Short mmCIF file of C-alpha atoms in Angstrom, two decimals:
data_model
loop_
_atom_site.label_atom_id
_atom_site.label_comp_id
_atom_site.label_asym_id
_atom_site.label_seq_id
_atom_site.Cartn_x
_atom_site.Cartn_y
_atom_site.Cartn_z
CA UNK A 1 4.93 -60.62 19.88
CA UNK A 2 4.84 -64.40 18.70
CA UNK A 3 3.71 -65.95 15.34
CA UNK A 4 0.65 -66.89 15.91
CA UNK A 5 -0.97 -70.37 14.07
CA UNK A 6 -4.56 -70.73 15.51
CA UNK A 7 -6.48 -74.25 14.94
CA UNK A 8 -5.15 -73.84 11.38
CA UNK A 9 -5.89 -76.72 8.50
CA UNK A 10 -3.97 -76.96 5.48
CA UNK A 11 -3.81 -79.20 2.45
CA UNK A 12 -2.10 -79.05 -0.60
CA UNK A 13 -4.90 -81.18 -2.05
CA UNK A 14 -8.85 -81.04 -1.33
CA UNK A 15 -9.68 -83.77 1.48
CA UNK A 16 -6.39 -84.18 2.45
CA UNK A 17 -5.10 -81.91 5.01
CA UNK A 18 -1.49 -82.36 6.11
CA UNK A 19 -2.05 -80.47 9.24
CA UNK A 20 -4.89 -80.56 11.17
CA UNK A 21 -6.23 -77.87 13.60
CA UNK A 22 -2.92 -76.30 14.50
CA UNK A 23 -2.13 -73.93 17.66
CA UNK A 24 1.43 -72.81 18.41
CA UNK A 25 2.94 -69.33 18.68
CA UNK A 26 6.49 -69.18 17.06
CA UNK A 27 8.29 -66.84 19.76
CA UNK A 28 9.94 -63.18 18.82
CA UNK A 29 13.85 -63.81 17.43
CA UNK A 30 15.63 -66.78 16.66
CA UNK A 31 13.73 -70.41 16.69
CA UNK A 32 14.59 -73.84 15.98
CA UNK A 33 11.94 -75.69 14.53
CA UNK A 34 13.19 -79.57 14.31
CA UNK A 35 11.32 -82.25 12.54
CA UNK A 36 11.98 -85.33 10.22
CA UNK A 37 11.39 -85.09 6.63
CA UNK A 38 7.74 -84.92 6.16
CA UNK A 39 6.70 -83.56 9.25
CA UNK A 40 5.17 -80.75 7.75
CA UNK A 41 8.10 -77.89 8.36
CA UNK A 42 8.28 -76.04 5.03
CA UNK A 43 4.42 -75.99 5.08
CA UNK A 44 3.61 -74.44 8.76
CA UNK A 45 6.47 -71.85 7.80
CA UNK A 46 5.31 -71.22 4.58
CA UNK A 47 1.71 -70.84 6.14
CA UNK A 48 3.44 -68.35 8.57
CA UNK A 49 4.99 -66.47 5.48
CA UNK A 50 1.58 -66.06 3.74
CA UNK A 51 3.01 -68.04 0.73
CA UNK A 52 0.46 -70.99 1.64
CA UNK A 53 -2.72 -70.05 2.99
CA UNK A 54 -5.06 -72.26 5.77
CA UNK A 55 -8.14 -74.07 4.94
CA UNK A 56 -9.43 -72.55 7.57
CA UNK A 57 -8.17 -71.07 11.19
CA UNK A 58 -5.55 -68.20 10.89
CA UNK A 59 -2.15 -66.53 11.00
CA UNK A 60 -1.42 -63.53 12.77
CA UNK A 61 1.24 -61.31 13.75
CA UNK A 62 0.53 -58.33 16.35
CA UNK A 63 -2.75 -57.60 14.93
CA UNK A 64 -2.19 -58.81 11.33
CA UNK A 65 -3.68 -61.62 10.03
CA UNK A 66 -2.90 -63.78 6.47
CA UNK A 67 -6.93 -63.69 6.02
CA UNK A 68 -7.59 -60.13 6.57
CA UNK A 69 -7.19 -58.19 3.29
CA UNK A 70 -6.97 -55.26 4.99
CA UNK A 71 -3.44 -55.76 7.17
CA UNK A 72 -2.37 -58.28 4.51
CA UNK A 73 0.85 -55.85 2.39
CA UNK A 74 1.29 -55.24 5.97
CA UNK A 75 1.84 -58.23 7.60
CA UNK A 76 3.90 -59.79 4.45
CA UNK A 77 6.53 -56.31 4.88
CA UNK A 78 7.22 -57.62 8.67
CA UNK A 79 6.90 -61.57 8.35
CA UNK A 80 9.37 -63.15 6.08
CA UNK A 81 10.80 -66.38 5.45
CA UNK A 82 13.53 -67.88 3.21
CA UNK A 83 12.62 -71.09 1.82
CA UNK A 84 14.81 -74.10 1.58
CA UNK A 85 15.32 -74.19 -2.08
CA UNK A 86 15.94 -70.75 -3.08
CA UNK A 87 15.58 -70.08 -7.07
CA UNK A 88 17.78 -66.63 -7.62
CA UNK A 89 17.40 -64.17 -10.57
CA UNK A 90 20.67 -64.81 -12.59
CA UNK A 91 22.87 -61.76 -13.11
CA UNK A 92 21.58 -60.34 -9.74
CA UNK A 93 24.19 -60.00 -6.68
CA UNK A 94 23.14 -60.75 -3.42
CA UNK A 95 22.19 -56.90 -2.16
CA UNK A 96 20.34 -56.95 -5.64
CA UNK A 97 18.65 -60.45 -5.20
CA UNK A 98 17.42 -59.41 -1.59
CA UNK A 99 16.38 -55.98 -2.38
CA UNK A 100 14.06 -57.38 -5.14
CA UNK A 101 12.76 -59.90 -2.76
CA UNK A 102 11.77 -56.99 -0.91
CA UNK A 103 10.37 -54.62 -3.44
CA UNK A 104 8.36 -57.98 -4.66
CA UNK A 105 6.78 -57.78 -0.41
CA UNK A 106 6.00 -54.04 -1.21
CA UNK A 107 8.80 -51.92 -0.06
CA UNK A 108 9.98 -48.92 -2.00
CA UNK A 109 12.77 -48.85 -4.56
CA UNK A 110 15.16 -46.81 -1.97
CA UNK A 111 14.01 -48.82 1.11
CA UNK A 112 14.52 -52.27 -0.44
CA UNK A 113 17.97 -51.27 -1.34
CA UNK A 114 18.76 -49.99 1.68
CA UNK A 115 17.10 -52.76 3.90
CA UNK A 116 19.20 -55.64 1.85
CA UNK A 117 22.28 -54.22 3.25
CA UNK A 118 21.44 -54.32 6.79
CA UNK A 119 19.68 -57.54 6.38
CA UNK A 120 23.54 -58.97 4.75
CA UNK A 121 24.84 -57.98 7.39
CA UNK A 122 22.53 -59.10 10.06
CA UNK A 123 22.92 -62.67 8.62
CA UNK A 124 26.87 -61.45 8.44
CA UNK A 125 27.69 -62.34 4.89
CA UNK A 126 30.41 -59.92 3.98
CA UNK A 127 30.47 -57.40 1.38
CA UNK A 128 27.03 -56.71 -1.27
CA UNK A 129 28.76 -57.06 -3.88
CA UNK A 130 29.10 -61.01 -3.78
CA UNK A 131 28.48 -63.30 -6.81
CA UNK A 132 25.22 -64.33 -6.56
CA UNK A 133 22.97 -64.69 -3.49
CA UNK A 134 23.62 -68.96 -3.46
CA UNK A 135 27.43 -68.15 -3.32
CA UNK A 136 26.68 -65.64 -0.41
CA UNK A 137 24.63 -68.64 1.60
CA UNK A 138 27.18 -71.43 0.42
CA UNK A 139 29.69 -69.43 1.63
CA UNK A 140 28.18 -67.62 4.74
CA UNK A 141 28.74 -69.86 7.54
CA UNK A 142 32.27 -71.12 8.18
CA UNK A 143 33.01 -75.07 7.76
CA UNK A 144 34.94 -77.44 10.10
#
């Protein structure tokens, strides 16, 4: 089941909407979503984590939706999103940083901790007991 951004508007200031009246479906699993600088990435997947909400139109998942109070906690345990510029709780190692990120989305102590091993490993950085989440992403995908 797909993303789903229907004739959503969105502006970071009043009057000035930076995206106008969008409809697209971001497909289940991996997706590359290519743009220049500007093009209004960060914001249409920040809109699809819940972290920016639309002017109007809406974002749904199954049958979840960002405006809906009611499927809300719901929707923001199964959507997530890592942001380009990450800022990390110092002292924290990466299982730690990503089982608070999860506790902060509503999951329990013992599922959070839990979860933020299999999600390290999904994303195969070795070992929970790295430095510090940045090191862990720095260091996760092998150089030429």
């Amino acid at each position: 089941m797909p993303l789903r951004f229907s004739s959503c508007t969105f502006g970071y200031r009043r009057k000035h909407p930076v995206l106008r009246d969008l409809d697209c479906d971001l497909p289940t699993g991996r997706t590359v979503f290519l743009g220049p600088n500007g093009a209004g990435k960060s914001t249409v997947l920040g809109l699809g984590a819940s972290a920016l909400l639309p002017v109007s139109g809406q974002v749904g998942y199954r049958r979840m939706r960002t405006d809906d109070r009611r499927t809300l906690r719901e929707y923001r345990r199964r959507v997530a999103w890592m942001p380009q510029h990450l800022t990390t709780v110092p002292g924290l190692t990466a299982r730690d940083q990503v089982a608070y990120a999860g506790w902060l989305k509503g999951m329990s102590r013992t599922e959070a901790w839990d979860g933020a091993l299999d999600a390290l490993r999904r994303v195969e950085i070795p070992g929970p007991r790295l430095r510090s989440l940045r090191h862990a992403l720095t260091n996760a995908v092998p150089r030429n």
